[in-house]
Amino acid sequence: MFTTRPTLQGTFGMVSSTHWLASQSAMAVLEDGGNAFDAAVAAGFVLHVVEPHLNGPAGEVPIVLAPAGGEVRVLCGQGGAPAGATVAHYRSLGLDLVPGTGPLAAAVPGAFDAWMLLLRDHGTKSLADVLAYAIGYAEDGHAPVERVGETVATVRELFEREWPSSAEVYLPGGRPPRPGELFRNPALAATWRRLLAEAEAEAEARVQAGASGGGEGGTGDDLRVAQIEAAREVWRGGFIAEALVRQAGRPTLDTSGTRHVGTLSADDLRGWSASYEDPVTYDWNGWTLCKAGPWSQGPALLQQLALLPKDPADLPAYGSAEYVHLLVEGCKLAMADREAWYGDAGAGAADDVPVRELLSAEYNAVRRRLIGEKASYELRAGAPGGREPRLSAHALAVASGEVGVADASRGPGAAMGGGEPTVAGDGGTRGDTCHLDVVDRWGNMVSATPSGGWLQSNPVVPELGFPLGTRLQMAWLEEGLPNSLTPGRRPRTTLTPSLALKDGVPVMAFGTPGGDQQDQWQVHFFLGVVLRDAVRGGLDLQGAIDAPNWHTEAFPGSFHPREMRAGSVTVESRTDPGVVEELRRRGHEVTVGGAWSEGRLCAVARDPRTGVLSAAANPRGMQGYAVGR
C-alpha cells in the first residue's frame, strides 16, 4: 500500500508529535541522555509556543505513561471547576450553556502541574533543561505554521476591539503572524525565565536549610526535585497565580455576546494539583487498550471495541462499506452512552459511572443487536445494570432536531475533521489540540494530548503571555447529570491519549487531535495496525495513519454550541466511490471531504522481542512529524 513516508525504525529513541519543532526538541533531549518523560515535557512546552491556537500552559493534558518494567498509569492534568462555578450562578446570568470563550469557561488550569509531576516523578532532567527549548522559540522566534496566522486573522477584529492584550502578542506590526517570518512571544519567555529564577533560588535555600540542619546536604536530584516543587508553588501561589486570578476578574466579551467575569480564585489554584490514577482497560484479541477514565471520553474507544466481534476474522473486510458502517454505528452507540453516563464521578464515588457494566460482554451483546443494515438517526443511550440513562435537555433537543442542528451545507472544508479548529469571529471554536508520543531505548513509553488555553479562547494575560482555558464549556448547566457543572469536579473532556499492550507488555502509544473525533479516528487506526498485513517488519504505523479515515457528528458535540448532525458521515475523497455509494444506500448522510482531511494521528511502538522502536506521524495538516534513530 502507498504511504506518504516510511514507518521509522531504530533502537535509540522515537518521537512523534503534531509539530516538527516539538518532535525534534524531544529528540534533542533523548540525545542529551534524557528519557522519554524528560523528552515529553520539553515537547509539551514547545507545543505551547508553536501551536498556541491548539494549546497553552493554562490548558490541560491527560497523559498515559508506562515506565519500563512498571505499571501503566494515567496522569490527570485536567483541572476541576472553580468553587464559584455553580449551575445556579451561570443560570442567574441568563445562560443556558457555558460560553465557548471568556473567563466563565475557565476551569482550574491543569497542564503545567501535570508536566511538573511527570518531570519530578519520572524524569531525570532539570526544569531549566526541559524549558530551554520553549524559551528559545518564544524569545528568539520561530516560523509559524499557516494555521496560526489563519486563526488570528479570523479573530483579528475581536482582538483589536475587545482583547488588546491578545492583539499585542498576536498582531505584531498590526497584522497576523506569517509563515517564513520569525514570530516571538517575549512575554511568555519572560514568564518562564522568572519562574526558573524564583524556583532555583527557593530550591537552593531549601536544600541549604536542610544541609545546615545536620543533614549531609542535598544531592543533585534533591535540588532538581526541589526546583520543580518550587515552580509548582510559583504557579499556584506566586506571581503566575496572581496574574491568572486578576485576568479572571476582568470583564470579557464572550460567545454569549456579553461581558462576564470568571469564577477562578486564588483558593482554587492553591487547592488543586495533578494526580495519578489507574487506567480504564479493555482486552481485545490479545491486546489491552489503556485509557483515561470517564472524566475523559477515553472509555468510548473501549466501548467501540467491545461492540466488535472478539475474533478479527469475523469482521467485515477492512475498509469496506460494511466495515465502515459497523464502526460508525458502533461509534453512535458509544457516544450516546458518553452523553448519558460519562463525567467526573467525584471523590470516592467511582461507581457513579458504570464503566464495568458499559464494557461488559452482557451489555454489549444487547447493544450490538441495535446495529442494523441501515444508518440510525437516533441518540440511543443504554441502560447498564438496568439503570435508566439521563440526557441533558439540550442533548435531547438537538437529537430531536429542535435546536442546534449543524448546517450540513458547511461543506467538507468546514467539517470538524477538516484539519484545525473551526473558529468564529467571536472566538468561538469547536476545539482542537495537539498530541505527542515518545518511546526511549530503555522501554519507557508515554502518550499525551495537550489542549486548551487556545489563543482564541480568552485574552492573553498581559503579564504572562498566554490565556486562560475554556474547558468548562463541556459541562451542562443542568443539575443531576454526570457532566453537570459542579465545583471541584472535572468537566468531561474529549482529550484521550492511548497506550496499548500486547500480551501484557507495552507495545504502542498513539493519539490524535480532533475533539469529538479523537476516539473515532483512533479506533480506525488501531484496527488498521492490527488487521492489515505489515508492508515491512514490525507494525505498519504509517500505513494505518495514512489510510482513508472518516468521522460522524451524529451525537451532541462537546463544544459550544453543542450541535449534532444525525446520520452524518464525513469521509475523505480517497475513499472508494463504491464504499460511498453503499453507505448512502444504507441511509448515511455522506459528506465527501478533502483527500487528507480526516485524522491527525501520531504513534510510536516498541517490539519487546527485539527492542526495535518504530514511529509514524500524520501527513494531514503538513506539520506533524516523527523522528528517531
XYZ file of C-alpha atoms in Angstrom:
629
model
C 0.000 0.000 0.000
C 1.162 3.545 -0.766
C 2.271 5.556 2.246
C 3.329 9.188 2.383
C 6.517 8.323 4.240
C 8.076 5.252 5.849
C 7.419 3.936 9.315
C 10.629 4.943 11.089
C 12.598 2.217 12.843
C 15.585 2.276 15.182
C 16.800 1.298 18.639
C 17.740 4.563 20.392
C 14.509 6.571 20.680
C 11.405 7.609 18.768
C 9.183 10.690 18.953
C 6.001 11.619 17.096
C 4.121 14.874 17.560
C 1.866 17.314 15.774
C 4.705 19.792 15.118
C 8.219 19.114 13.872
C 9.840 21.538 16.324
C 8.289 19.711 19.275
C 9.381 16.358 17.857
C 12.943 17.498 17.284
C 13.159 19.190 20.700
C 12.106 15.933 22.342
C 14.677 14.054 20.286
C 17.361 16.523 21.379
C 16.536 15.698 24.990
C 16.888 11.980 24.261
C 20.220 12.622 22.535
C 21.347 14.514 25.641
C 20.728 11.470 27.821
C 17.181 12.221 28.920
C 14.446 9.629 28.989
C 11.035 9.561 27.318
C 9.434 11.550 30.129
C 12.025 14.338 30.018
C 11.541 14.477 26.261
C 7.748 14.631 26.532
C 7.875 17.555 28.963
C 10.223 19.522 26.712
C 7.999 18.845 23.703
C 4.880 19.805 25.657
C 6.236 23.257 26.453
C 7.387 23.754 22.867
C 3.868 22.972 21.663
C 2.595 25.869 23.792
C 4.816 28.165 21.728
C 4.464 26.770 18.203
C 0.795 25.683 18.328
C -0.756 28.409 20.520
C -4.057 28.102 18.639
C -4.266 24.488 19.834
C -2.910 24.518 23.406
C -1.332 26.625 26.127
C 0.152 26.460 29.641
C -3.227 27.224 31.268
C -4.948 24.444 29.350
C -4.998 20.773 30.236
C -3.266 17.493 29.410
C -4.113 13.862 30.133
C -1.040 11.617 29.994
C -0.817 7.819 29.816
C 2.618 6.521 30.788
C 4.339 3.154 31.002
C 7.668 3.245 32.878
C 9.976 0.432 31.794
C 9.113 -2.582 33.931
C 6.387 -0.648 35.773
C 2.629 -0.335 35.715
C 0.701 1.776 33.233
C -0.650 4.916 34.892
C -2.784 7.892 33.924
C -1.598 11.350 34.970
C -4.574 13.706 35.065
C -3.818 17.272 34.054
C -7.487 18.288 33.839
C -8.429 20.877 36.443
C -11.822 20.989 38.083
C -14.486 23.677 38.139
C -13.758 26.613 40.481
C -15.684 26.820 43.756
C -17.861 29.605 42.375
C -18.743 27.759 39.150
C -22.251 26.574 40.011
C -25.208 25.965 37.749
C -27.187 28.498 39.773
C -24.586 31.208 39.215
C -24.484 30.715 35.439
C -28.253 30.490 35.219
C -28.527 33.739 37.161
C -26.569 35.355 34.336
C -29.227 34.233 31.859
C -27.109 31.452 30.353
C -28.344 28.082 29.095
C -24.863 26.913 28.037
C -21.408 27.748 29.359
C -19.910 30.250 26.903
C -17.358 28.898 24.455
C -14.877 31.668 25.282
C -14.053 34.005 28.157
C -13.267 33.569 31.859
C -16.625 31.978 32.734
C -15.459 28.956 30.732
C -12.130 28.648 32.575
C -11.515 25.574 34.702
C -8.569 25.442 37.092
C -5.547 25.243 34.745
C -4.114 21.731 34.732
C -1.398 21.336 32.093
C 1.536 22.959 33.886
C 1.230 20.942 37.074
C 0.822 17.661 35.177
C 4.041 18.286 33.243
C 5.782 19.132 36.521
C 4.668 15.884 38.167
C 5.786 13.866 35.139
C 9.210 15.515 35.271
C 9.513 15.199 39.056
C 8.474 11.568 39.364
C 9.720 10.013 36.149
C 12.208 12.382 34.552
C 15.909 12.944 35.100
C 16.478 16.430 33.688
C 16.274 19.765 35.455
C 13.449 22.202 34.888
C 15.858 24.560 33.134
C 16.913 21.769 30.783
C 13.414 20.984 29.578
C 12.214 24.613 29.387
C 15.213 25.773 27.343
C 13.652 24.828 24.005
C 10.344 26.622 24.627
C 12.130 29.694 25.971
C 14.351 29.769 22.905
C 11.470 29.631 20.434
C 9.430 32.202 22.369
C 12.349 34.587 22.841
C 14.304 34.207 19.590
C 11.337 33.340 17.396
C 10.103 30.554 15.174
C 8.473 30.445 11.743
C 4.763 29.867 12.459
C 2.633 27.382 10.552
C -0.077 28.848 8.328
C -2.882 27.873 10.679
C -1.626 30.192 13.408
C -1.971 33.226 11.159
C -5.284 32.000 9.752
C -6.712 31.588 13.258
C -5.519 35.037 14.320
C -6.959 36.595 11.144
C -10.356 35.121 11.999
C -10.441 36.802 15.413
C -8.474 39.917 14.465
C -11.410 42.285 14.896
C -12.179 40.826 18.343
C -8.554 41.269 19.408
C -8.385 44.865 18.171
C -11.762 45.870 19.605
C -12.041 43.844 22.833
C -8.871 41.874 23.643
C -5.940 44.323 23.275
C -3.511 42.124 25.227
C -4.030 39.408 22.604
C -3.517 41.923 19.797
C -0.210 42.947 21.354
C 1.128 39.395 21.111
C -0.608 38.012 18.017
C -0.847 41.096 15.776
C 2.796 42.188 15.646
C 3.081 45.225 13.426
C -0.706 45.277 13.184
C -1.091 42.013 11.241
C -1.287 38.264 11.943
C 1.888 36.159 12.003
C 3.069 34.971 8.584
C 4.857 31.772 7.587
C 8.518 32.333 6.868
C 8.778 35.271 9.247
C 10.010 34.898 12.810
C 7.249 35.170 15.377
C 8.125 35.847 19.019
C 6.309 35.827 22.337
C 8.716 37.668 24.656
C 6.142 37.862 27.473
C 5.938 34.056 27.620
C 9.728 33.723 27.557
C 9.965 36.260 30.394
C 7.388 34.296 32.408
C 9.417 31.087 32.185
C 12.683 32.890 32.941
C 11.181 34.499 36.039
C 9.648 31.209 37.159
C 13.025 29.490 36.762
C 14.869 32.212 38.683
C 12.404 32.128 41.577
C 12.255 28.317 41.633
C 16.043 27.944 41.570
C 16.525 30.483 44.350
C 13.845 28.899 46.535
C 15.161 25.384 45.906
C 18.721 26.358 46.765
C 17.510 27.916 50.016
C 15.545 24.774 50.893
C 18.461 22.460 50.175
C 20.873 24.641 52.116
C 18.466 24.805 55.034
C 18.279 21.034 55.011
C 22.064 20.747 54.994
C 22.509 23.241 57.854
C 20.011 21.279 59.910
C 22.503 18.490 60.427
C 21.947 16.504 57.253
C 24.518 15.603 54.655
C 23.357 18.273 52.183
C 21.301 17.867 49.055
C 22.153 15.577 46.178
C 21.778 16.703 42.575
C 18.380 15.067 42.374
C 17.324 16.674 45.651
C 17.977 20.058 44.063
C 16.224 19.044 40.830
C 13.099 17.937 42.698
C 13.183 20.997 44.945
C 13.248 23.268 41.898
C 10.246 21.522 40.389
C 8.324 21.774 43.666
C 9.206 25.454 43.950
C 7.997 26.039 40.388
C 4.691 24.387 41.245
C 4.338 26.804 44.167
C 5.068 29.791 41.936
C 2.369 28.615 39.542
C -0.362 28.126 42.109
C 0.542 30.734 44.690
C 3.098 33.174 43.255
C 3.171 35.795 40.519
C 1.576 33.464 37.942
C -1.403 32.652 40.166
C -1.895 36.314 40.969
C -1.938 37.241 37.278
C -4.365 34.437 36.378
C -6.830 35.484 39.082
C -6.613 39.137 38.017
C -7.386 38.110 34.447
C -10.376 36.004 35.501
C -11.793 39.074 37.221
C -11.629 41.297 34.142
C -14.983 41.688 32.313
C -14.513 39.928 28.984
C -16.736 39.661 25.920
C -17.526 36.002 25.255
C -19.647 33.961 22.831
C -22.832 34.915 24.706
C -22.359 38.445 23.341
C -21.999 39.820 26.876
C -19.015 40.723 29.037
C -18.570 38.446 32.026
C -16.038 37.917 34.784
C -14.940 34.428 35.735
C -15.024 32.486 38.977
C -11.375 31.355 39.252
C -9.895 32.307 42.637
C -6.573 32.094 44.450
C -8.013 29.313 46.626
C -8.978 27.323 43.520
C -5.419 27.477 42.223
C -3.889 26.735 45.588
C -6.162 23.781 46.258
C -5.660 21.788 43.066
C -2.863 19.553 41.837
C -2.438 16.985 39.089
C -2.865 13.373 40.179
C -2.253 9.762 39.185
C -4.889 7.103 38.690
C -5.269 3.651 37.179
C -6.235 3.448 33.518
C -9.517 2.033 32.298
C -8.657 -1.015 30.171
C -10.244 -3.400 27.706
C -8.819 -6.619 26.230
C -9.350 -7.343 22.536
C -7.668 -10.100 20.533
C -4.574 -10.284 22.776
C -4.263 -6.502 23.028
C -5.018 -4.403 26.113
C -6.022 -0.806 25.476
C -5.349 1.680 28.301
C -7.306 4.935 28.511
C -8.102 7.716 30.965
C -11.309 7.378 32.958
C -14.825 8.649 32.209
C -13.854 12.248 33.020
C -12.418 11.925 29.508
C -14.068 10.320 26.501
C -11.416 7.581 26.617
C -13.763 4.696 27.531
C -15.700 5.427 24.312
C -12.841 3.870 22.343
C -13.058 0.810 24.564
C -16.833 0.631 24.115
C -16.418 0.720 20.346
C -14.031 -2.235 20.551
C -16.404 -4.066 22.909
C -19.116 -3.876 20.242
C -16.909 -5.682 17.704
C -16.553 -9.443 17.324
C -13.785 -10.832 19.513
C -12.303 -12.693 16.547
C -10.935 -10.327 13.850
C -11.806 -12.978 11.261
C -15.470 -12.205 11.925
C -15.065 -8.538 10.992
C -16.085 -7.292 7.532
C -13.254 -6.669 5.091
C -11.052 -3.770 6.222
C -12.151 -0.513 4.549
C -15.307 -1.982 3.009
C -18.673 -0.238 3.263
C -19.873 -2.894 5.690
C -16.760 -2.290 7.818
C -17.244 1.494 7.868
C -20.948 1.086 8.592
C -20.201 -1.198 11.548
C -17.689 1.232 13.050
C -19.858 4.319 12.522
C -22.928 2.702 14.059
C -20.877 1.414 16.995
C -19.487 4.903 17.487
C -23.004 6.331 17.673
C -23.911 3.899 20.456
C -20.712 4.593 22.397
C -21.118 8.352 22.100
C -24.763 8.175 23.181
C -23.536 6.396 26.300
C -20.883 9.066 26.724
C -23.630 11.690 26.866
C -25.729 9.701 29.329
C -23.077 8.274 31.651
C -19.617 9.882 31.429
C -18.411 12.504 33.868
C -16.174 13.070 36.868
C -17.531 10.688 39.471
C -16.178 12.799 42.306
C -14.079 11.782 45.270
C -14.581 8.155 46.211
C -17.648 7.714 44.037
C -16.252 5.745 41.103
C -19.352 3.554 40.945
C -21.374 6.615 39.874
C -20.088 5.968 36.333
C -20.851 2.319 35.448
C -17.711 1.689 33.399
C -17.564 -2.014 34.213
C -21.118 -2.567 33.007
C -20.590 -0.432 29.901
C -17.683 -2.675 28.896
C -19.254 -5.981 29.932
C -19.939 -8.760 27.437
C -23.584 -8.954 28.503
C -24.253 -5.253 27.965
C -22.515 -5.144 24.593
C -24.279 -8.263 23.352
C -27.548 -6.369 23.802
C -26.177 -3.159 22.289
C -24.684 -4.981 19.302
C -28.167 -6.110 18.249
C -29.112 -2.439 17.731
C -26.743 -2.204 14.763
C -28.826 -2.953 11.692
C -28.347 -2.720 7.952
C -29.426 0.934 7.855
C -27.943 4.027 9.466
C -29.521 5.090 12.746
C -30.682 8.677 13.225
C -31.426 8.277 16.943
C -29.409 9.060 20.060
C -29.691 5.642 21.745
C -28.123 5.604 25.202
C -28.124 2.275 27.008
C -29.246 1.174 30.464
C -26.240 -0.556 32.090
C -27.225 -2.551 35.131
C -30.853 -1.664 34.474
C -30.287 1.996 35.304
C -32.166 4.473 33.150
C -29.962 6.879 31.179
C -30.380 10.593 31.651
C -29.547 13.027 28.906
C -29.496 16.796 29.226
C -32.466 18.735 27.920
C -30.173 20.367 25.354
C -28.895 16.995 24.119
C -32.446 15.724 23.752
C -33.422 18.894 21.897
C -30.576 18.684 19.390
C -31.186 14.956 18.956
C -34.810 15.653 18.084
C -33.809 18.400 15.678
C -35.485 21.131 17.706
C -32.356 23.249 18.219
C -28.716 23.454 17.318
C -28.590 21.113 14.351
C -25.374 21.812 12.486
C -25.736 23.039 8.922
C -24.849 20.149 6.653
C -24.069 22.658 3.901
C -20.948 23.836 5.704
C -19.020 21.768 3.209
C -16.046 19.438 3.578
C -13.596 22.190 4.445
C -15.670 23.253 7.423
C -16.328 19.799 8.794
C -14.771 19.170 12.155
C -12.373 16.746 10.583
C -11.144 19.462 8.268
C -7.798 19.838 9.951
C -7.957 22.532 12.630
C -10.496 24.232 14.894
C -13.463 25.945 13.310
C -13.179 29.487 14.689
C -15.905 32.096 14.623
C -15.283 35.816 14.665
C -16.242 35.993 18.340
C -13.534 33.466 19.177
C -15.941 30.552 19.384
C -14.253 27.325 18.341
C -15.143 23.668 18.047
C -11.847 22.916 19.680
C -8.723 21.112 18.714
C -5.491 20.123 20.268
C -2.013 18.630 19.931
C -0.545 15.226 20.545
C 2.836 13.672 21.266
C 4.206 10.174 21.855
C 7.706 9.124 22.948
C 9.478 5.798 23.490
C 13.113 5.522 24.560
C 15.815 2.844 24.412
C 15.026 1.701 27.948
C 11.411 0.963 27.050
C 9.768 3.945 28.762
C 6.671 4.990 26.818
C 4.350 7.997 27.083
C 1.308 9.356 25.247
C -0.028 12.865 25.919
C -2.741 15.067 24.430
C -2.209 18.727 25.415
C -5.052 21.133 24.683
C -6.973 24.191 25.858
C -5.721 27.654 26.642
C -6.036 28.478 22.940
C -5.113 31.962 21.774
C -8.745 32.372 20.635
C -10.226 31.147 23.932
C -9.506 34.064 26.270
C -7.487 37.278 26.218
C -3.754 36.866 26.734
C -2.855 37.525 30.367
C -0.718 40.649 29.845
C 1.872 39.746 32.483
C 2.263 36.144 31.282
C 1.918 35.908 27.509
C -0.746 33.174 27.446
C -4.542 32.965 28.034
C -6.825 31.034 30.349
C -8.621 27.955 29.032
C -12.282 27.249 28.327
C -12.819 23.585 29.240
C -15.912 24.310 31.378
C -17.868 24.759 28.129
C -18.137 20.954 28.100
C -20.221 20.841 31.297
C -24.008 21.141 31.267
C -25.953 23.857 33.079
C -28.481 21.328 34.326
C -28.349 19.677 37.734
C -28.132 15.941 38.310
C -26.252 14.883 35.160
C -22.923 13.024 35.131
C -21.397 16.062 33.444
C -23.241 18.834 35.264
C -21.179 21.895 36.124
C -20.135 21.202 39.721
C -17.472 22.959 41.825
C -14.383 20.793 42.189
C -15.387 18.311 39.526
C -13.575 17.933 36.233
C -15.611 18.805 33.149
C -15.718 15.803 30.835
C -13.025 16.298 28.239
C -12.569 14.974 24.709
C -8.820 14.516 25.294
C -7.912 10.854 25.066
C -4.342 9.557 24.624
C -3.903 5.802 24.179
C -1.414 3.159 25.199
C -1.662 -0.445 24.006
C -0.195 -3.609 25.485
C 0.278 -6.871 23.607
C 0.161 -9.953 25.805
C 0.561 -7.665 28.817
C 3.647 -5.768 27.570
C 3.525 -2.078 26.481
C 3.888 -2.020 22.698
C 2.334 1.143 21.257
C 1.430 4.718 22.253
C -0.805 6.792 19.995
C -3.345 9.587 19.805
C -4.681 12.475 17.765
C -6.142 15.968 17.932
C -9.743 16.322 16.823
C -12.184 16.974 19.650
C -15.091 14.530 19.449
C -13.367 12.761 16.557
C -10.348 11.572 18.544
C -11.636 8.156 19.570
C -13.253 7.627 16.175
C -10.000 8.112 14.277
C -8.058 6.131 16.883
C -10.311 3.081 16.570
C -9.758 3.015 12.816
C -6.010 3.485 13.284
C -5.747 0.736 15.896
C -7.702 -1.714 13.787
C -5.568 -0.741 10.811
C -2.455 -1.708 12.749
C -3.974 -4.967 13.953
C -5.824 -6.092 10.833
C -3.600 -5.030 7.952
C -0.598 -7.066 6.864
C 2.618 -5.185 7.615
C 4.385 -3.964 4.487
C 7.676 -4.349 6.323
C 8.855 -5.968 9.539
C 7.026 -4.722 12.612
C 3.825 -2.728 12.977
C 2.754 -0.729 9.914
C 2.096 2.507 11.813
C 2.382 4.843 8.832
C 0.096 2.758 6.652
C -2.584 2.768 9.353
C -2.245 6.554 9.749
C -2.376 7.231 6.005
C -5.399 5.008 5.293
C -8.565 6.963 4.358
C -10.485 7.886 7.501
C -13.906 9.260 8.449
C -15.969 10.661 11.300
C -19.572 11.163 12.351
C -21.232 14.034 14.215
C -24.379 12.030 14.988
C -24.366 12.989 18.676
C -24.289 16.283 20.620
C -20.895 17.948 20.230
C -18.741 18.681 23.252
C -18.031 22.283 22.281
C -20.271 25.318 22.315
C -22.904 25.491 20.782
C -23.222 21.669 21.222
C -24.665 20.817 17.788
C -25.145 17.472 16.051
C -25.818 16.084 12.564
C -27.940 12.953 12.853
C -26.952 10.268 10.361
C -23.857 12.137 9.205
C -20.612 10.592 7.985
C -17.730 12.616 6.562
C -15.228 10.614 4.515
C -12.041 11.539 2.719
C -12.281 11.792 -1.068
C -9.711 8.988 -1.332
C -12.418 6.618 -0.090
C -13.525 4.119 -2.743
C -16.557 5.621 -4.572
C -18.257 2.239 -4.285
C -17.969 2.455 -0.496
C -19.500 5.942 -0.544
C -22.373 4.768 -2.737
C -23.088 1.792 -0.492
C -23.007 3.945 2.663
C -25.573 6.251 1.096
C -27.699 3.265 0.134
C -27.627 2.276 3.796
C -29.043 5.685 4.718
C -25.931 7.569 5.819
C -25.779 11.296 5.058
C -22.319 11.173 3.489
C -20.158 14.280 3.040
C -17.077 13.750 0.905
C -14.306 15.878 2.374
C -10.795 16.653 1.268
C -8.408 13.886 0.321
C -6.386 14.366 3.521
C -8.896 15.844 5.951
C -9.694 13.102 8.483
C -7.435 12.108 11.351
C -4.120 13.560 12.536
C -2.571 10.647 14.379
C 0.822 10.204 15.976
C 2.216 6.849 17.096
C 5.319 5.177 18.482
C 5.894 1.489 19.172
C 8.389 -0.947 20.658
C 8.784 -4.620 19.776
C 9.552 -6.274 23.143
C 11.062 -9.297 21.383
C 13.751 -7.363 19.524
C 13.871 -3.932 21.138
C 13.226 -2.320 17.737
C 11.417 1.026 18.056
C 9.034 2.482 15.478
C 7.308 5.804 14.866
C 4.977 7.457 12.373
C 3.175 10.780 12.064
C 0.229 12.227 10.222
C 0.813 13.981 6.886
C -2.512 15.840 7.106
C -2.036 19.480 8.057
C 1.579 19.444 6.840
C 3.185 19.826 10.267
C 3.203 16.508 12.139
C 6.495 14.633 12.075
C 8.137 11.601 13.617
C 11.866 11.496 14.305
C 14.130 8.869 15.744
C 17.103 6.610 15.279
